[in-house]
Coordinates of C-alpha atoms (C1' of nucleotides) in Angstrom, one line a residue:
Chain F
M1046 CA 0.0 0.0 0.0
S1047 CA 2.3 2.7 1.2
V1048 CA 5.7 3.5 2.8
T1049 CA 5.9 6.2 5.4
R1050 CA 9.2 7.6 6.5
M1051 CA 9.4 8.4 10.2
S1052 CA 11.5 11.5 9.4
A1053 CA 8.7 12.9 7.4
L1054 CA 5.8 11.8 9.7
F1055 CA 3.7 14.7 10.9
G1056 CA 3.8 14.3 14.6
R1057 CA 6.3 13.3 17.3
T1058 CA 6.5 10.9 20.1
L1059 CA 6.9 12.1 23.7
R1060 CA 8.9 10.5 26.4
E1061 CA 6.6 11.7 29.1
A1062 CA 2.9 11.9 28.9
P1063 CA 1.3 15.3 29.4
A1064 CA 0.1 15.7 33.0
D1065 CA -3.6 16.0 31.9
A1066 CA -3.8 12.5 30.7
D1067 CA -5.0 9.9 33.2
S1068 CA -6.0 6.7 31.5
A1069 CA -3.6 4.4 29.6
N1070 CA -5.2 5.0 26.3
H1071 CA -5.2 8.8 26.7
Q1072 CA -1.5 8.8 27.7
L1073 CA -0.5 6.5 24.9
L1074 CA -2.5 8.4 22.2
L1075 CA -0.7 11.6 23.3
R1076 CA 2.7 10.1 23.8
S1077 CA 2.6 8.4 20.4
G1078 CA 1.8 11.7 18.8
L1079 CA -1.6 10.5 17.4
I1080 CA -3.8 13.1 18.9
V1081 CA -3.4 16.7 20.1
Q1082 CA -5.9 18.6 22.2
L1083 CA -7.2 21.9 21.0
A1084 CA -9.7 22.7 23.7
A1085 CA -11.6 20.8 26.4
G1086 CA -13.1 17.8 24.6
V1087 CA -11.8 18.9 21.2
Y1088 CA -8.9 17.0 19.5
S1089 CA -6.9 16.9 16.3
F1090 CA -6.1 13.5 14.8
L1091 CA -2.7 13.2 13.2
P1092 CA -2.0 11.0 10.2
P1093 CA -1.6 7.6 11.9
A1094 CA -4.7 8.2 14.1
W1095 CA -6.7 9.3 11.1
R1096 CA -5.7 6.2 9.3
T1097 CA -6.9 4.0 12.2
L1098 CA -10.2 6.0 12.3
L1099 CA -10.7 5.4 8.6
K1100 CA -10.0 1.7 9.1
I1101 CA -12.5 1.6 11.9
E1102 CA -15.0 3.4 9.8
Q1103 CA -14.5 0.9 7.0
I1104 CA -15.2 -2.0 9.3
I1105 CA -18.3 -0.3 10.5
R1106 CA -19.3 0.5 6.9
E1107 CA -18.9 -3.1 5.8
E1108 CA -21.0 -4.4 8.7
M1109 CA -23.7 -1.8 8.2
E1110 CA -24.0 -2.7 4.6
A1111 CA -24.0 -6.4 5.5
A1112 CA -27.0 -5.6 7.7
G1113 CA -28.7 -4.1 4.8
S1114 CA -28.1 -0.4 5.6
Q1115 CA -27.3 2.3 3.0
E1116 CA -24.7 5.0 3.6
M1117 CA -25.8 8.6 3.2
R1118 CA -25.1 12.0 4.6
M1119 CA -27.2 14.6 6.5
P1120 CA -26.3 18.2 7.5
A1121 CA -24.5 19.1 10.7
I1122 CA -26.1 22.5 10.7
Q1123 CA -29.8 22.5 11.3
P1124 CA -32.5 25.0 11.9
R1125 CA -33.5 25.1 15.5
E1126 CA -37.2 24.8 14.5
L1127 CA -36.6 21.1 13.6
W1128 CA -35.8 20.5 17.2
E1129 CA -38.8 22.4 18.4
E1130 CA -40.9 20.2 16.2
S1131 CA -39.8 17.1 17.9
G1132 CA -40.0 18.7 21.3
R1133 CA -36.3 18.2 22.1
A1134 CA -35.1 21.8 21.8
D1135 CA -35.6 22.2 25.5
S1136 CA -34.9 18.7 26.8
Y1137 CA -31.7 18.6 24.8
G1138 CA -31.2 22.3 25.4
P1139 CA -27.9 22.9 27.2
V1140 CA -26.1 20.3 25.1
L1141 CA -27.0 22.0 21.8
F1142 CA -24.4 24.3 20.3
N1143 CA -26.4 27.2 19.1
L1144 CA -25.4 29.7 16.4
K1145 CA -27.0 32.4 14.4
D1146 CA -26.8 32.9 10.7
R1147 CA -26.5 36.3 9.1
R1148 CA -30.2 36.7 8.9
D1149 CA -30.4 36.1 12.7
R1150 CA -32.0 32.8 12.3
T1151 CA -31.1 30.4 15.1
M1152 CA -29.3 27.2 13.9
V1153 CA -27.9 24.3 15.9
L1154 CA -24.9 22.1 15.4
A1155 CA -26.5 18.6 15.4
P1156 CA -25.7 16.4 18.4
T1157 CA -27.6 13.5 16.7
H1158 CA -29.9 13.1 13.7
E1159 CA -33.3 11.6 14.7
E1160 CA -35.0 14.8 13.7
S1161 CA -33.4 15.3 10.3
V1162 CA -33.8 11.6 9.3
T1163 CA -37.4 11.7 10.3
D1164 CA -37.8 14.9 8.2
L1165 CA -36.1 13.1 5.3
F1166 CA -38.4 10.2 5.7
R1167 CA -41.6 12.2 5.5
K1168 CA -40.3 14.0 2.4
V1169 CA -39.1 10.9 0.6
V1170 CA -41.3 7.9 1.7
Q1171 CA -45.0 7.7 0.9
S1172 CA -45.9 4.1 0.7
Y1173 CA -45.4 0.7 2.5
R1174 CA -43.9 -0.3 -0.8
D1175 CA -40.9 1.8 0.1
M1176 CA -40.4 0.0 3.4
P1177 CA -38.5 -1.2 5.2
Q1178 CA -35.7 1.3 5.2
S1179 CA -32.3 1.4 6.8
V1180 CA -29.7 4.2 6.4
F1181 CA -26.6 5.3 8.1
Q1182 CA -23.9 7.9 8.1
M1183 CA -20.5 8.7 9.6
Q1184 CA -20.7 12.2 10.6
T1185 CA -19.4 14.7 13.1
K1186 CA -21.6 15.4 16.0
F1187 CA -21.4 18.4 18.3
R1188 CA -22.4 18.2 22.0
D1189 CA -21.6 20.9 24.5
E1190 CA -21.1 18.3 27.2
P1191 CA -21.2 19.6 30.8
R1192 CA -17.9 17.9 31.5
P1193 CA -15.7 16.5 28.8
R1194 CA -13.4 13.9 30.3
G1195 CA -11.1 11.0 29.9
G1196 CA -9.4 12.1 26.7
L1197 CA -11.4 10.7 23.8
V1198 CA -14.0 9.1 26.0
R1199 CA -16.3 12.1 26.4
V1200 CA -15.7 14.9 23.9
R1201 CA -17.6 17.8 22.4
E1202 CA -16.9 17.1 18.8
F1203 CA -16.8 13.6 17.5
I1204 CA -17.6 11.2 14.7
M1205 CA -20.6 9.1 15.2
K1206 CA -21.8 6.3 13.0
D1207 CA -25.6 6.7 13.3
A1208 CA -28.0 4.4 11.6
Y1209 CA -31.8 4.7 11.4
T1210 CA -34.4 2.1 10.4
F1211 CA -38.1 2.5 9.4
D1212 CA -40.5 -0.4 9.5
V1213 CA -44.2 -0.9 8.9
D1214 CA -44.7 -2.6 12.3
D1215 CA -43.1 -4.1 15.4
D1216 CA -42.4 -7.5 13.8
A1217 CA -40.7 -6.0 10.8
F1218 CA -38.7 -3.7 13.1
Q1219 CA -37.5 -6.7 15.1
L1220 CA -35.7 -8.0 12.0
N1221 CA -33.8 -4.7 11.4
Y1222 CA -33.0 -4.4 15.1
L1223 CA -31.5 -7.9 15.3
A1224 CA -29.5 -7.4 12.2
M1225 CA -28.1 -4.2 13.7
R1226 CA -27.4 -5.9 16.9
Q1227 CA -25.4 -8.6 15.2
A1228 CA -23.6 -6.0 13.1
Y1229 CA -22.5 -4.3 16.4
Y1230 CA -21.1 -7.5 17.8
N1231 CA -19.2 -8.0 14.5
V1232 CA -17.8 -4.5 14.5
F1233 CA -16.4 -4.6 18.0
E1234 CA -15.1 -8.1 17.5
R1235 CA -13.2 -7.1 14.4
C1236 CA -11.8 -4.1 16.2
G1237 CA -10.4 -6.2 19.0
V1238 CA -12.5 -4.8 21.7
P1239 CA -14.6 -7.2 23.9
V1240 CA -18.1 -5.9 24.6
V1241 CA -21.1 -6.9 26.6
A1242 CA -24.6 -5.8 25.5
V1243 CA -26.6 -4.5 28.5
Q1244 CA -30.1 -3.2 29.0
A1245 CA -30.0 0.6 29.2
D1246 CA -32.0 3.7 29.8
S1247 CA -32.7 5.5 26.5
G1248 CA -32.2 8.9 28.0
A1249 CA -32.6 12.0 25.8
I1250 CA -33.0 9.9 22.7
G1251 CA -36.2 8.5 24.0
G1252 CA -38.1 5.4 22.9
K1253 CA -39.1 2.2 24.6
Q1254 CA -36.1 0.0 25.0
S1255 CA -32.4 0.2 24.3
E1256 CA -29.2 -1.7 24.7
E1257 CA -25.7 -0.4 25.2
F1258 CA -22.6 -2.2 24.0
I1259 CA -20.2 -1.8 26.8
F1260 CA -16.4 -2.3 27.0
L1261 CA -15.7 -3.3 30.6
T1262 CA -12.8 -1.3 31.9
E1263 CA -12.0 0.3 35.2
I1264 CA -11.6 3.6 33.5
G1265 CA -15.2 3.5 32.3
E1266 CA -17.7 6.1 33.4
D1267 CA -20.8 3.8 33.5
N1268 CA -21.7 1.4 36.2
I1269 CA -22.7 -2.0 34.8
I1270 CA -24.6 -4.6 36.8
L1271 CA -23.8 -8.1 35.8
C1272 CA -25.1 -11.5 37.0
P1273 CA -22.3 -14.1 36.9
S1274 CA -24.9 -16.9 37.1
C1275 CA -27.1 -16.0 34.3
A1276 CA -26.8 -13.7 31.3
Y1277 CA -28.4 -10.7 33.0
A1278 CA -26.6 -7.5 32.3
A1279 CA -27.8 -3.9 32.7
N1280 CA -26.7 -0.4 33.2
Q1281 CA -27.1 0.5 36.9
E1282 CA -29.4 3.3 35.6
R1283 CA -32.1 0.7 35.1
A1284 CA -30.8 -2.6 36.5
E1285 CA -33.4 -4.7 38.3
F1286 CA -32.8 -6.8 41.4
A1287 CA -34.7 -9.0 43.8
R1288 CA -35.9 -7.4 47.0
G1289 CA -35.8 -10.5 49.2
E1290 CA -38.3 -11.8 51.7
A1291 CA -40.7 -9.5 53.5
A1292 CA -39.1 -8.7 56.8
G1293 CA -41.8 -6.5 58.4
T1294 CA -43.7 -6.9 61.6
D1295 CA -47.4 -7.2 62.5
G1296 CA -49.2 -5.0 65.0
A1297 CA -50.7 -1.6 65.6
L1298 CA -48.9 1.6 65.1
E1299 CA -46.7 2.4 68.0
E1300 CA -44.7 5.5 68.6
V1301 CA -41.2 5.3 69.8
E1302 CA -38.9 8.1 71.0
T1303 CA -35.8 8.4 68.9
P1304 CA -34.1 11.6 69.9
G1305 CA -31.5 12.9 67.5
I1306 CA -31.7 9.8 65.3
T1307 CA -32.1 11.0 61.7
T1308 CA -30.4 8.3 59.6
I1309 CA -31.4 4.8 58.8
E1310 CA -28.0 3.6 60.1
G1311 CA -28.5 5.3 63.4
L1312 CA -32.1 4.2 63.7
A1313 CA -31.2 0.5 63.1
E1314 CA -28.5 0.7 65.7
F1315 CA -30.6 2.6 68.2
L1316 CA -33.5 0.2 68.0
D1317 CA -31.3 -2.8 67.4
I1318 CA -33.2 -3.8 64.3
P1319 CA -32.0 -4.6 60.8
A1320 CA -32.2 -1.8 58.3
E1321 CA -34.4 -4.1 56.1
T1322 CA -37.2 -3.5 58.6
T1323 CA -37.2 0.3 58.2
A1324 CA -38.7 2.5 55.5
K1325 CA -36.7 5.4 54.1
A1326 CA -38.1 8.6 52.7
A1327 CA -36.4 10.6 50.1
F1328 CA -37.6 13.9 48.7
F1329 CA -37.2 15.1 45.1
L1330 CA -38.4 17.8 42.8
V1331 CA -39.7 15.9 39.8
D1332 CA -40.7 18.2 36.9
G1333 CA -41.4 20.9 39.4
E1334 CA -43.5 18.7 41.8
P1335 CA -42.3 17.9 45.3
T1336 CA -42.2 14.1 45.4
F1337 CA -42.1 11.8 48.4
A1338 CA -40.3 8.5 47.6
V1339 CA -40.4 5.6 50.0
I1340 CA -38.1 2.7 49.9
R1341 CA -36.8 0.0 52.3
G1342 CA -34.2 1.4 54.6
D1343 CA -31.3 -0.6 53.3
L1344 CA -31.9 0.5 49.7
E1345 CA -31.2 3.6 47.8
V1346 CA -33.4 5.5 45.4
N1347 CA -32.5 5.4 41.7
E1348 CA -33.4 8.9 40.5
L1349 CA -33.6 7.9 36.9
K1350 CA -36.0 5.1 37.6
L1351 CA -38.1 7.5 39.8
M1352 CA -38.2 10.0 37.0
N1353 CA -39.1 7.4 34.4
A1354 CA -41.8 6.0 36.8
L1355 CA -43.4 9.4 36.7
D1356 CA -42.8 9.9 33.0
A1357 CA -40.9 13.1 33.9
S1358 CA -37.9 14.7 32.3
E1359 CA -36.3 16.6 35.2
I1360 CA -35.4 15.5 38.7
R1361 CA -33.3 16.9 41.6
S1362 CA -33.1 16.5 45.3
L1363 CA -35.4 18.8 47.3
L1364 CA -33.7 21.6 49.2
P1365 CA -34.1 21.6 53.0
E1366 CA -36.3 24.7 52.9
E1367 CA -38.5 23.0 50.2
V1368 CA -38.8 19.9 52.4
E1369 CA -40.0 22.1 55.2
K1370 CA -42.4 24.0 53.0
A1371 CA -43.9 20.7 51.9
G1372 CA -44.6 19.9 55.5
W1373 CA -42.2 17.0 55.7
V1374 CA -39.8 16.5 58.5
A1375 CA -36.4 15.6 57.3
G1376 CA -35.1 12.6 59.3
Y1377 CA -38.5 11.8 60.7
A1378 CA -40.6 11.8 57.6
S1379 CA -43.6 9.5 57.4
P1380 CA -45.6 8.5 54.4
I1381 CA -48.6 8.5 56.7
S1382 CA -50.9 11.5 56.1
V1383 CA -48.9 12.6 53.1
D1384 CA -51.1 13.3 50.1
P1385 CA -50.8 10.0 48.1
V1386 CA -50.6 12.0 44.9
R1387 CA -47.1 13.0 46.0
V1388 CA -46.0 9.5 47.0
V1389 CA -44.1 7.0 45.0
A1390 CA -43.4 3.6 46.7
D1391 CA -40.9 1.0 45.9
P1392 CA -42.3 -2.6 46.0
S1393 CA -39.8 -3.3 48.8
V1394 CA -42.0 -1.3 51.2
V1395 CA -45.4 -2.2 49.7
D1396 CA -45.1 -6.0 50.3
A1397 CA -43.0 -5.8 53.5
G1398 CA -45.6 -5.7 56.2
G1399 CA -45.0 -3.4 59.2
L1400 CA -41.8 -1.2 59.0
V1401 CA -40.3 1.4 61.2
A1402 CA -40.8 4.8 59.7
G1403 CA -40.7 8.4 60.7
A1404 CA -43.6 9.8 62.8
N1405 CA -43.5 13.1 61.0
R1406 CA -42.5 14.7 64.2
E1407 CA -39.0 15.6 65.4
G1408 CA -37.5 12.9 67.6
F1409 CA -40.1 10.1 67.0
H1410 CA -40.6 7.1 64.8
L1411 CA -43.4 4.6 64.4
H1412 CA -43.4 0.8 64.5
N1413 CA -45.5 -1.3 62.2
V1414 CA -46.1 1.2 59.5
T1415 CA -48.0 -0.8 57.0
Y1416 CA -48.7 -0.1 53.3
G1417 CA -52.4 -0.2 52.5
R1418 CA -53.5 0.1 56.1
D1419 CA -51.6 3.2 57.2
W1420 CA -50.7 4.8 53.9
T1421 CA -50.9 4.5 50.1
A1422 CA -49.1 5.8 47.1
R1423 CA -50.3 7.0 43.8
T1424 CA -47.5 5.2 42.1
I1425 CA -45.9 1.9 43.0
A1426 CA -42.8 1.3 40.9
D1427 CA -39.3 -0.1 41.0
I1428 CA -37.3 2.9 42.1
G1429 CA -34.4 1.0 43.7
M1430 CA -30.8 1.3 42.9
A1431 CA -29.2 -2.1 42.2
Q1432 CA -25.9 -2.6 44.1
P1433 CA -23.2 -5.2 43.9
G1434 CA -24.2 -8.1 46.2
D1435 CA -27.9 -7.6 45.5
S1436 CA -29.8 -10.7 44.2
C1437 CA -30.4 -11.1 40.5
A1438 CA -34.1 -10.7 39.7
Q1439 CA -33.8 -13.5 37.1
C1440 CA -31.9 -16.2 38.9
G1441 CA -31.1 -15.1 42.4
G1442 CA -27.4 -15.0 41.8
D1443 CA -25.1 -12.4 43.5
L1444 CA -24.9 -9.3 41.2
E1445 CA -21.6 -7.8 40.4
M1446 CA -20.9 -4.2 39.4
H1447 CA -18.2 -3.2 36.9
R1448 CA -17.1 0.0 35.3
G1449 CA -17.5 0.3 31.5
I1450 CA -17.4 2.5 28.5
E1451 CA -20.4 2.8 26.3
L1452 CA -19.2 2.2 22.7
G1453 CA -22.5 1.7 21.0
H1454 CA -26.2 2.2 21.8
I1455 CA -29.1 0.8 19.9
F1456 CA -32.7 2.1 20.5
K1457 CA -36.2 1.0 19.7
L1458 CA -37.7 4.4 19.1
G1459 CA -41.2 3.3 18.3
T1460 CA -43.1 6.4 17.1
R1461 CA -41.3 8.9 19.4
Y1462 CA -40.2 11.1 16.4
A1463 CA -42.5 10.1 13.6
E1464 CA -45.6 11.0 15.5
P1465 CA -44.8 14.5 16.6
M1466 CA -43.2 15.2 13.3
D1467 CA -46.1 13.8 11.4
A1468 CA -44.1 11.3 9.4
T1469 CA -46.4 8.7 7.9
F1470 CA -46.8 6.2 5.1
L1471 CA -49.8 4.7 3.3
D1472 CA -50.2 1.0 4.2
S1473 CA -51.4 -1.7 1.9
D1474 CA -54.9 -1.5 3.3
G1475 CA -55.0 2.2 2.4
E1476 CA -54.6 3.4 6.0
R1477 CA -52.1 6.1 6.9
R1478 CA -49.7 4.7 9.5
T1479 CA -46.7 5.8 11.6
P1480 CA -43.4 4.0 11.0
I1481 CA -41.7 2.1 13.8
M1482 CA -38.2 3.6 14.0
G1483 CA -34.9 2.4 15.4
C1484 CA -31.6 4.2 15.8
Y1485 CA -28.2 2.9 16.3
G1486 CA -25.0 4.8 17.3
I1487 CA -21.3 4.1 17.6
G1488 CA -18.7 6.6 18.8
V1489 CA -15.8 6.2 16.4
E1490 CA -13.0 8.0 18.3
R1491 CA -14.3 6.5 21.5
L1492 CA -14.0 3.1 19.9
M1493 CA -10.4 3.9 18.9
A1494 CA -9.7 4.9 22.6
A1495 CA -11.2 1.6 23.6
V1496 CA -9.0 -0.3 21.1
V1497 CA -5.9 1.2 22.7
Q1498 CA -7.2 0.6 26.2
A1499 CA -7.9 -3.0 25.4
N1500 CA -4.6 -3.5 23.5
H1501 CA -1.5 -2.1 25.2
D1502 CA 1.3 -2.9 27.6
E1503 CA 3.8 -0.9 29.6
Q1504 CA 5.7 0.0 26.4
G1505 CA 2.9 1.2 24.3
I1506 CA 0.1 0.4 22.0
I1507 CA -0.4 -3.1 20.5
W1508 CA -2.6 -2.4 17.5
P1509 CA -4.9 -5.2 16.3
R1510 CA -4.0 -5.9 12.7
S1511 CA -7.5 -4.8 11.6
V1512 CA -7.1 -1.2 12.6
A1513 CA -3.3 -0.7 12.8
P1514 CA -2.1 2.5 11.1
F1515 CA 0.9 0.6 10.0
D1516 CA 1.2 -3.2 9.5
V1517 CA 5.0 -3.3 9.6
H1518 CA 7.5 -1.0 11.4
I1519 CA 11.0 -1.3 9.8
V1520 CA 13.9 -0.4 12.0
P1521 CA 17.1 0.1 10.1
L1522 CA 20.3 -0.1 12.3
G1523 CA 23.6 1.1 11.1
G1524 CA 24.3 3.5 8.3
S1525 CA 25.9 1.2 5.8
G1526 CA 24.8 1.1 2.2
D1527 CA 23.9 -2.6 2.6
V1528 CA 21.4 -1.7 5.2
A1529 CA 19.9 1.1 3.1
S1530 CA 19.5 -1.1 0.1
A1531 CA 18.1 -4.0 2.1
V1532 CA 15.6 -1.7 3.7
S1533 CA 14.6 -0.2 0.4
E1534 CA 14.1 -3.7 -1.1
V1535 CA 12.0 -5.0 1.9
E1536 CA 9.8 -1.9 2.2
S1537 CA 8.9 -1.8 -1.4
A1538 CA 8.2 -5.5 -1.6
L1539 CA 6.0 -5.3 1.5
S1540 CA 4.2 -2.2 0.2
G1541 CA 3.7 -4.1 -3.1
K1542 CA 1.9 -6.8 -1.1
G1543 CA -0.6 -4.3 0.1
L1544 CA 0.9 -3.6 3.4
N1545 CA 1.3 -0.2 5.1
V1546 CA 5.0 0.2 6.1
L1547 CA 6.5 2.7 8.5
T1548 CA 10.3 3.0 8.2
D1549 CA 12.3 4.6 11.0
D1550 CA 14.9 6.4 8.8
R1551 CA 15.9 8.8 11.6
E1552 CA 19.5 9.0 12.8
E1553 CA 18.6 7.7 16.2
R1554 CA 20.2 5.1 18.5
A1555 CA 18.7 1.6 18.4
G1556 CA 17.1 2.0 21.8
V1557 CA 15.2 5.1 20.8
K1558 CA 14.0 3.4 17.6
F1559 CA 12.9 0.2 19.5
N1560 CA 11.1 2.2 22.1
D1561 CA 9.2 4.3 19.6
A1562 CA 8.3 1.1 17.7
D1563 CA 6.9 -0.4 20.8
L1564 CA 5.0 2.9 21.6
L1565 CA 3.5 3.2 18.1
G1566 CA 2.5 -0.4 18.2
A1567 CA 2.6 -1.8 14.6
P1568 CA 1.8 -5.5 14.8
L1569 CA 5.1 -6.5 13.2
R1570 CA 8.6 -5.1 13.6
I1571 CA 11.4 -5.9 11.1
T1572 CA 14.9 -5.0 12.2
I1573 CA 17.4 -4.7 9.4
G1574 CA 20.9 -4.2 10.9
A1575 CA 24.4 -4.2 9.6
R1576 CA 25.3 -6.9 12.1
G1577 CA 22.7 -9.4 11.0
L1578 CA 23.1 -8.5 7.4
K1579 CA 26.6 -9.8 7.4
Q1580 CA 25.1 -13.2 7.8
G1581 CA 22.4 -12.3 5.4
Q1582 CA 19.8 -12.2 8.2
I1583 CA 17.1 -9.8 9.3
E1584 CA 14.9 -10.0 12.4
L1585 CA 11.1 -10.2 12.7
K1586 CA 9.2 -9.6 15.9
L1587 CA 5.5 -9.5 16.5
R1588 CA 4.5 -6.7 18.9
W1589 CA 2.9 -9.3 21.1
D1590 CA 6.0 -11.4 21.3
A1591 CA 9.0 -10.9 23.6
E1592 CA 11.6 -12.3 21.3
A1593 CA 12.6 -11.7 17.7
T1594 CA 13.4 -14.4 15.2
S1595 CA 16.0 -14.2 12.4
V1596 CA 15.3 -15.1 8.9
P1597 CA 17.3 -14.8 5.7
L1598 CA 16.8 -11.4 3.9
G1599 CA 15.4 -13.2 0.9
D1600 CA 12.6 -14.7 3.0
A1601 CA 11.7 -11.3 4.5
V1602 CA 8.4 -10.8 2.7
A1603 CA 7.2 -14.4 3.0
S1604 CA 8.1 -14.5 6.6
A1605 CA 6.4 -11.2 7.3
E1606 CA 3.2 -12.3 5.6
D1607 CA 3.3 -15.5 7.6
A1608 CA 3.8 -13.7 10.9
L1609 CA 1.0 -11.3 10.1
A1610 CA -1.3 -14.1 9.1
S1611 CA -0.6 -15.8 12.4
L1612 CA -2.3 -12.8 14.1
D1613 CA -5.5 -13.5 12.3
R1614 CA -5.4 -17.0 13.6
Chain K
rC332 C1' -23.6 24.2 38.1
rG333 C1' -21.2 22.6 43.3
rG334 C1' -16.2 21.0 45.3
rA335 C1' -10.8 20.5 44.6
rG336 C1' -6.3 21.5 41.9
rC337 C1' -3.3 23.5 38.1
rG338 C1' -1.6 27.4 34.4
rU339 C1' 6.6 29.2 34.1
rG340 C1' 10.2 27.3 26.4
rG341 C1' 7.5 21.4 22.6
rC342 C1' 6.8 17.7 27.3
rG343 C1' 7.6 16.9 32.7
rC344 C1' 8.7 20.2 36.7
rA345 C1' 11.3 23.8 40.4
rG346 C1' 11.2 28.9 41.7
rC347 C1' 6.1 32.0 44.7
rU348 C1' 6.0 31.3 51.7
rU349 C1' 10.2 35.9 52.7
rG350 C1' 9.2 40.9 45.7
rG351 C1' 15.3 42.4 43.2
rU352 C1' 19.4 39.3 36.4
rA353 C1' 13.8 33.2 35.0
rG354 C1' 16.0 27.8 36.3
rC355 C1' 16.4 22.1 36.0
rG356 C1' 15.5 17.2 33.2
rC357 C1' 13.9 15.5 28.5
rA358 C1' 13.2 17.1 23.5
rC359 C1' 15.4 20.7 19.6
rU360 C1' 20.2 22.9 16.6
rU361 C1' 25.7 22.4 15.6
rG362 C1' 30.2 19.5 16.3
rA363 C1' 33.0 15.4 18.2
rC364 C1' 33.1 10.6 20.2
rU365 C1' 29.7 6.5 20.2
rG366 C1' 26.6 2.8 17.7
rG367 C1' 21.3 -3.5 18.8
rG368 C1' 16.6 -1.2 24.2
rG369 C1' 15.7 6.3 25.4
rG370 C1' 24.6 7.0 25.3
rU371 C1' 28.6 10.9 26.5
rC372 C1' 31.0 15.6 26.0
rA373 C1' 31.1 20.6 24.2
rA374 C1' 28.7 24.8 22.2
rG375 C1' 23.8 26.9 21.2
rA376 C1' 18.6 28.4 20.0
rG377 C1' 14.0 28.9 22.3
rG378 C1' 9.9 31.8 27.6
rU379 C1' 4.7 38.6 26.7
rC380 C1' 6.0 33.3 33.7
rG381 C1' -2.6 32.3 31.0
rC382 C1' -4.9 37.6 30.5
rC383 C1' -6.3 42.4 32.5
rG384 C1' -5.9 45.7 36.4
rG385 C1' -3.8 47.2 41.3
rU386 C1' 0.1 47.7 45.2
rU387 C1' 5.5 48.9 44.9
rC388 C1' 11.5 52.2 43.2
rA389 C1' 10.9 47.1 41.5
rA390 C1' 5.9 41.7 40.6
rA391 C1' 6.5 34.8 38.0
rU392 C1' 6.3 36.0 43.4
rC393 C1' 1.6 40.2 47.0
rC394 C1' -3.9 41.9 46.0
rG395 C1' -8.5 42.0 42.8
rG396 C1' -11.0 40.4 38.5
rC397 C1' -11.3 37.4 34.3
rC398 C1' -9.9 33.3 31.0
rG399 C1' -8.3 28.3 30.2
rC400 C1' -7.3 23.2 31.5
rU401 C1' -7.7 18.7 34.8
rC402 C1' -10.1 15.7 38.5
rC403 C1' -14.6 14.4 41.9
rG404 C1' -19.8 15.2 41.8
rA405 C1' -24.3 16.9 39.3
rC406 C1' -25.4 16.2 34.3
rC407 C1' -24.8 13.5 29.9
rA408 C1' -26.2 8.5 23.4

RNA sequence: CGGAGCGUGGCGCAGCUUGGUAGCGCACUUGACUGGGGGUCAAGAGGUCGCCGGUUCAAAUCCGGCCGCUCCGACCA
């Protein structure tokens, strides 16, 4: 394919990583001279990095096409009205980069393209005969993230592969969805990154169900709940878990003095009872409404679940003065005598029998507080936060929690966009119907970061063959004419075989060249030195291997191809 | 947005407490020696000390404001 000379390569390696870099992949990407930061969450990609990104894109492209999707391109600049039409101008609000054109019209830089693809659909598709449809693009997205972090993991400008499907009904949709799902597994496999698909919250994209493709790594920013006994896997945002046996008591309400006891922990100790036999109250402002959430004392409220249970879009903790204004006594709050309209109860307190709860009066609690008899809630919903050690809702196994990076996310959108934007088609029975949509995203640079994170050692990157910027890194040693001609011969032969070659033609010492070769991480290193050449030998070393092997100069190309082929297994 | 920290040459850092010629390592340039895992010696180039204002005879250093970047949290496909 090509030969690149290190002396001419745009970019330089660094011995020390910039202090800003925390994770291994971020440090290595910076040290190897692949990326350079311009602003918070905004990076340049130098030639080798760009080559890897193109390779990743090509893998994605091939898998998307295999799944029956067609590549296309939509604009990054969009009129804000489009977002008002779908109702996301506000909900997506702060993340949108806004700008004005010369006529003072407000435009946005697109953070995602559900709106524009839905608009396209309604302009292009009229009939069920035109369905199903599946399209995708690789395109730069802009998101003014509240906090960019982790190098390429969370940035404000990035390439996303986003795909969209349109189907006549749920059954048809399922086919598209499963094809995409398989394509995602294929993409990550081919890029050398292990992933697990987990149930997820669909967040600002909306829709009914979604799955994230997670690369498990301690540097990840998502908490993933996994069951080692069965296949259950979910983002902690929505993970379910078993509540265990009801532990409550029977009996009449009975007040008990609990001076200064305002925490569940303190209460359990003071009364010498397990936290499982208490009820905890937590106060939130949900879409502007003060909300009283009740859950078993040993559990925590999952705010996202609570928000979803109320079909709301905003939630935060209630401020102390707001708690007081609502007439609730922090530390001693009781669901008794609270307007049930305000109350959301977790199943853990509904089925539990009598629990110890606040008396709604400073310094007192109540025994035997029983749902149904003493209080009720308008909404009963799973609002509990799954924690490691909880029991799996499917099989009872002990749940584990791991950190992970979300590399891809696939959504069942239903009619979330088509309906408000009035996108319809005429079905075979002459009825006008709304298409069932799906959308499917992959963060391309984030995937590159994951590739490095999953494939490196102390010395540097170890690129999987499939996405390596260079297949072969040639290290000439010694300045003799023999070395130069052997290098020239080998590099052009390899290049003629379709390989990308990087030759370190700099006047550096061997140690420098070897260290840079390890850092840059080409799968195969070929050392051509004056010493070996006297015996007609050159050396081959796979980046994964500790030792090099000598082969005759004449066998260089064949041996190199064999060595590289061995990586593909 | 709340909390913490940092901004001094390309990278990593010291100097700031106690104001007085801006330093060290790496990298870079030239030369010599060296030559298979970041070598040695010599001579160099390179800095509005983030920005603006104030105090002072004098500010990298003290004071005020602002900007930028990182981390934790909130938030977020």
